[in-house]
Amino acid sequence: MKLSRTVSYALQATLQLAQVGTNEPVPCSQLAAEGKMPERFLLQILRNLVAHRILQSTRGVEGGYALERTPEEISLLEVIEAIEGPLSTALPVCEGLPEKSRLKLEKSLSEITNLARRQLQSVTLADLMPEPMAVTQAQAAEIPAGSRLAGGKSLVRGQAAKST
């Protein structure tokens, strides 16, 4: 499956907003700079995502863009179709193909498209966000006793405890 640069930027921007974790608007200029995307092009994409109710926009000095819903509620399919329109199996007329073969081809492509739609619908922005870093017990066992965390806390047997 080949995604256009427009879809790629839309996915990148929505993921950036999902990772912010707040409803505070992020300016287009910041998204563009952090994502190394052309700002004017990104602005068009963001407006399209607002029109499809994936993002919300806030005007003014403190304005910018934020997710309209939680990352768990926004699927890859929604973002892709907001930019490219519905996934389709429309074939140009295959004049040299016998009708039976053409019908089988159309049926196969339709099944593949439906499978792709279901898969893209099942993946949300939340699924693509990095997992928070957690220290496992095995990793904690390797930390020397008395090691200190920021704020003066020491690690005792893999658990943070207030030092005295």
Tab-separated table of C-alpha atoms in Angstrom:
chain	number	residue	atom	x	y	z
A	1	MET	CA	0.000	0.000	0.000
A	2	LYS	CA	1.486	3.315	-1.062
A	3	LEU	CA	0.578	6.374	0.978
A	4	SER	CA	0.841	9.862	-0.457
A	5	ARG	CA	3.058	12.460	1.155
A	6	THR	CA	-0.141	14.285	2.162
A	7	VAL	CA	-1.396	11.232	4.087
A	8	SER	CA	2.036	10.741	5.613
A	9	TYR	CA	2.066	14.329	6.919
A	10	ALA	CA	-1.521	13.984	8.192
A	11	LEU	CA	-0.618	10.840	10.136
A	12	GLN	CA	2.570	12.432	11.457
A	13	ALA	CA	0.771	15.575	12.636
A	14	THR	CA	-2.070	13.652	14.304
A	15	LEU	CA	0.456	11.441	16.084
A	16	GLN	CA	2.396	14.510	17.243
A	17	LEU	CA	-0.822	15.936	18.676
A	18	ALA	CA	-1.712	12.598	20.290
A	19	GLN	CA	1.652	12.551	22.052
A	20	VAL	CA	1.158	16.056	23.472
A	21	GLY	CA	-1.440	14.487	25.748
A	22	THR	CA	-3.379	17.673	26.463
A	23	ASN	CA	-6.133	19.563	24.743
A	24	GLU	CA	-3.973	22.675	24.562
A	25	PRO	CA	-3.628	23.819	20.964
A	26	VAL	CA	-0.289	23.375	19.213
A	27	PRO	CA	0.574	25.931	16.513
A	28	CYS	CA	0.999	24.681	12.952
A	29	SER	CA	4.473	26.245	12.894
A	30	GLN	CA	5.538	24.075	15.850
A	31	LEU	CA	4.146	20.883	14.289
A	32	ALA	CA	5.860	21.720	10.997
A	33	ALA	CA	9.215	22.493	12.612
A	34	GLU	CA	9.246	19.429	14.878
A	35	GLY	CA	8.041	17.139	12.093
A	36	LYS	CA	10.229	18.669	9.369
A	37	MET	CA	7.164	19.339	7.202
A	38	PRO	CA	6.489	22.364	4.973
A	39	GLU	CA	4.302	24.695	7.047
A	40	ARG	CA	2.051	26.014	4.258
A	41	PHE	CA	1.354	22.494	2.992
A	42	LEU	CA	0.741	21.231	6.526
A	43	LEU	CA	-1.707	24.075	7.154
A	44	GLN	CA	-3.880	22.843	4.256
A	45	ILE	CA	-3.761	19.303	5.632
A	46	LEU	CA	-4.693	20.421	9.153
A	47	ARG	CA	-7.655	22.422	7.840
A	48	ASN	CA	-8.870	19.308	6.035
A	49	LEU	CA	-8.583	17.272	9.249
A	50	VAL	CA	-10.587	19.957	11.077
A	51	ALA	CA	-13.285	19.767	8.385
A	52	HIS	CA	-13.476	15.985	8.957
A	53	ARG	CA	-13.702	16.473	12.748
A	54	ILE	CA	-10.443	14.736	13.507
A	55	LEU	CA	-8.831	17.936	14.780
A	56	GLN	CA	-10.148	21.103	16.354
A	57	SER	CA	-8.618	24.505	15.771
A	58	THR	CA	-8.342	27.503	18.043
A	59	ARG	CA	-7.706	30.973	16.629
A	60	GLY	CA	-5.576	33.681	18.121
A	61	VAL	CA	-2.175	34.144	19.683
A	62	GLU	CA	-2.623	31.079	21.884
A	63	GLY	CA	-4.275	29.172	19.028
A	64	GLY	CA	-3.360	26.053	17.160
A	65	TYR	CA	-4.596	22.510	16.655
A	66	ALA	CA	-5.587	19.678	18.985
A	67	LEU	CA	-7.266	16.303	18.578
A	68	GLU	CA	-11.064	16.489	18.473
A	69	ARG	CA	-11.288	13.125	20.290
A	70	THR	CA	-8.966	10.877	22.267
A	71	PRO	CA	-6.220	8.970	20.407
A	72	GLU	CA	-8.137	5.744	21.160
A	73	GLU	CA	-11.091	7.065	19.154
A	74	ILE	CA	-9.249	8.051	15.961
A	75	SER	CA	-8.337	5.300	13.511
A	76	LEU	CA	-5.796	5.272	10.712
A	77	LEU	CA	-8.666	4.713	8.282
A	78	GLU	CA	-10.329	7.962	9.383
A	79	VAL	CA	-7.176	9.990	8.830
A	80	ILE	CA	-6.388	8.362	5.474
A	81	GLU	CA	-9.931	8.741	4.154
A	82	ALA	CA	-10.128	12.353	5.360
A	83	ILE	CA	-7.209	13.106	3.051
A	84	GLU	CA	-7.637	10.685	0.136
A	85	GLY	CA	-11.354	9.935	0.211
A	86	PRO	CA	-12.827	6.450	0.645
A	87	LEU	CA	-10.648	3.452	-0.200
A	88	SER	CA	-11.990	2.051	-3.407
A	89	THR	CA	-11.484	-0.825	-5.812
A	90	ALA	CA	-12.688	1.054	-8.865
A	91	LEU	CA	-10.863	-0.307	-11.879
A	92	PRO	CA	-10.447	1.399	-15.188
A	93	VAL	CA	-12.255	-0.449	-17.944
A	94	CYS	CA	-10.282	-3.594	-18.809
A	95	GLU	CA	-11.394	-3.943	-22.406
A	96	GLY	CA	-9.107	-6.768	-23.443
A	97	LEU	CA	-10.072	-8.974	-20.491
A	98	PRO	CA	-12.749	-11.674	-20.743
A	99	GLU	CA	-15.779	-10.788	-18.582
A	100	LYS	CA	-15.311	-13.777	-16.237
A	101	SER	CA	-11.716	-12.790	-15.543
A	102	ARG	CA	-12.677	-9.142	-15.021
A	103	LEU	CA	-15.400	-10.126	-12.523
A	104	LYS	CA	-12.994	-12.390	-10.618
A	105	LEU	CA	-10.414	-9.613	-10.538
A	106	GLU	CA	-12.976	-7.096	-9.253
A	107	LYS	CA	-14.156	-9.551	-6.585
A	108	SER	CA	-10.600	-10.257	-5.420
A	109	LEU	CA	-9.704	-6.569	-5.259
A	110	SER	CA	-12.924	-5.803	-3.399
A	111	GLU	CA	-12.132	-8.460	-0.782
A	112	ILE	CA	-8.580	-7.142	-0.391
A	113	THR	CA	-9.830	-3.567	-0.021
A	114	ASN	CA	-12.388	-4.603	2.600
A	115	LEU	CA	-9.683	-6.442	4.526
A	116	ALA	CA	-7.414	-3.379	4.371
A	117	ARG	CA	-10.290	-1.141	5.535
A	118	ARG	CA	-10.971	-3.393	8.543
A	119	GLN	CA	-7.285	-3.496	9.458
A	120	LEU	CA	-6.847	0.284	9.150
A	121	GLN	CA	-10.030	0.832	11.182
A	122	SER	CA	-8.690	-1.415	13.949
A	123	VAL	CA	-5.480	0.598	14.430
A	124	THR	CA	-5.847	3.828	16.398
A	125	LEU	CA	-3.464	6.683	17.091
A	126	ALA	CA	-3.132	5.328	20.643
A	127	ASP	CA	-1.852	2.023	19.239
A	128	LEU	CA	1.005	3.867	17.531
A	129	MET	CA	2.149	5.925	20.492
A	130	PRO	CA	5.353	4.865	22.258
A	131	GLU	CA	4.904	2.876	25.444
A	132	PRO	CA	5.849	4.724	28.619
A	133	MET	CA	9.198	3.579	29.919
A	134	ALA	CA	8.845	1.336	32.919
A	135	VAL	CA	11.604	-0.233	34.950
A	136	THR	CA	11.172	-3.988	35.155
A	137	GLN	CA	12.205	-5.881	38.277
A	138	ALA	CA	15.135	-7.388	36.367
A	139	GLN	CA	16.322	-3.924	35.319
A	140	ALA	CA	15.805	-2.573	38.842
A	141	ALA	CA	17.913	-5.406	40.282
A	142	GLU	CA	20.852	-4.151	38.185
A	143	ILE	CA	20.661	-0.614	39.642
A	144	PRO	CA	23.237	-0.201	42.426
A	145	ALA	CA	21.808	0.187	45.926
A	146	GLY	CA	21.673	3.785	47.065
A	147	SER	CA	21.329	5.181	43.532
A	148	ARG	CA	19.318	8.361	43.604
A	149	LEU	CA	16.612	9.615	41.298
A	150	ALA	CA	15.803	13.252	40.655
A	151	GLY	CA	14.188	14.730	43.742
A	152	GLY	CA	16.392	12.818	46.190
A	153	LYS	CA	14.531	9.512	46.007
A	154	SER	CA	16.591	6.348	46.232
A	155	LEU	CA	15.872	3.053	44.588
A	156	VAL	CA	15.359	0.190	47.019
A	157	ARG	CA	14.847	-3.272	45.495
A	158	GLY	CA	13.360	-1.866	42.292
A	159	GLN	CA	10.936	0.506	44.015
A	160	ALA	CA	11.370	4.191	44.622
A	161	ALA	CA	11.421	5.055	48.318
A	162	LYS	CA	11.842	8.450	49.938
A	163	SER	CA	15.376	8.754	51.274
A	164	THR	CA	16.000	10.090	54.752
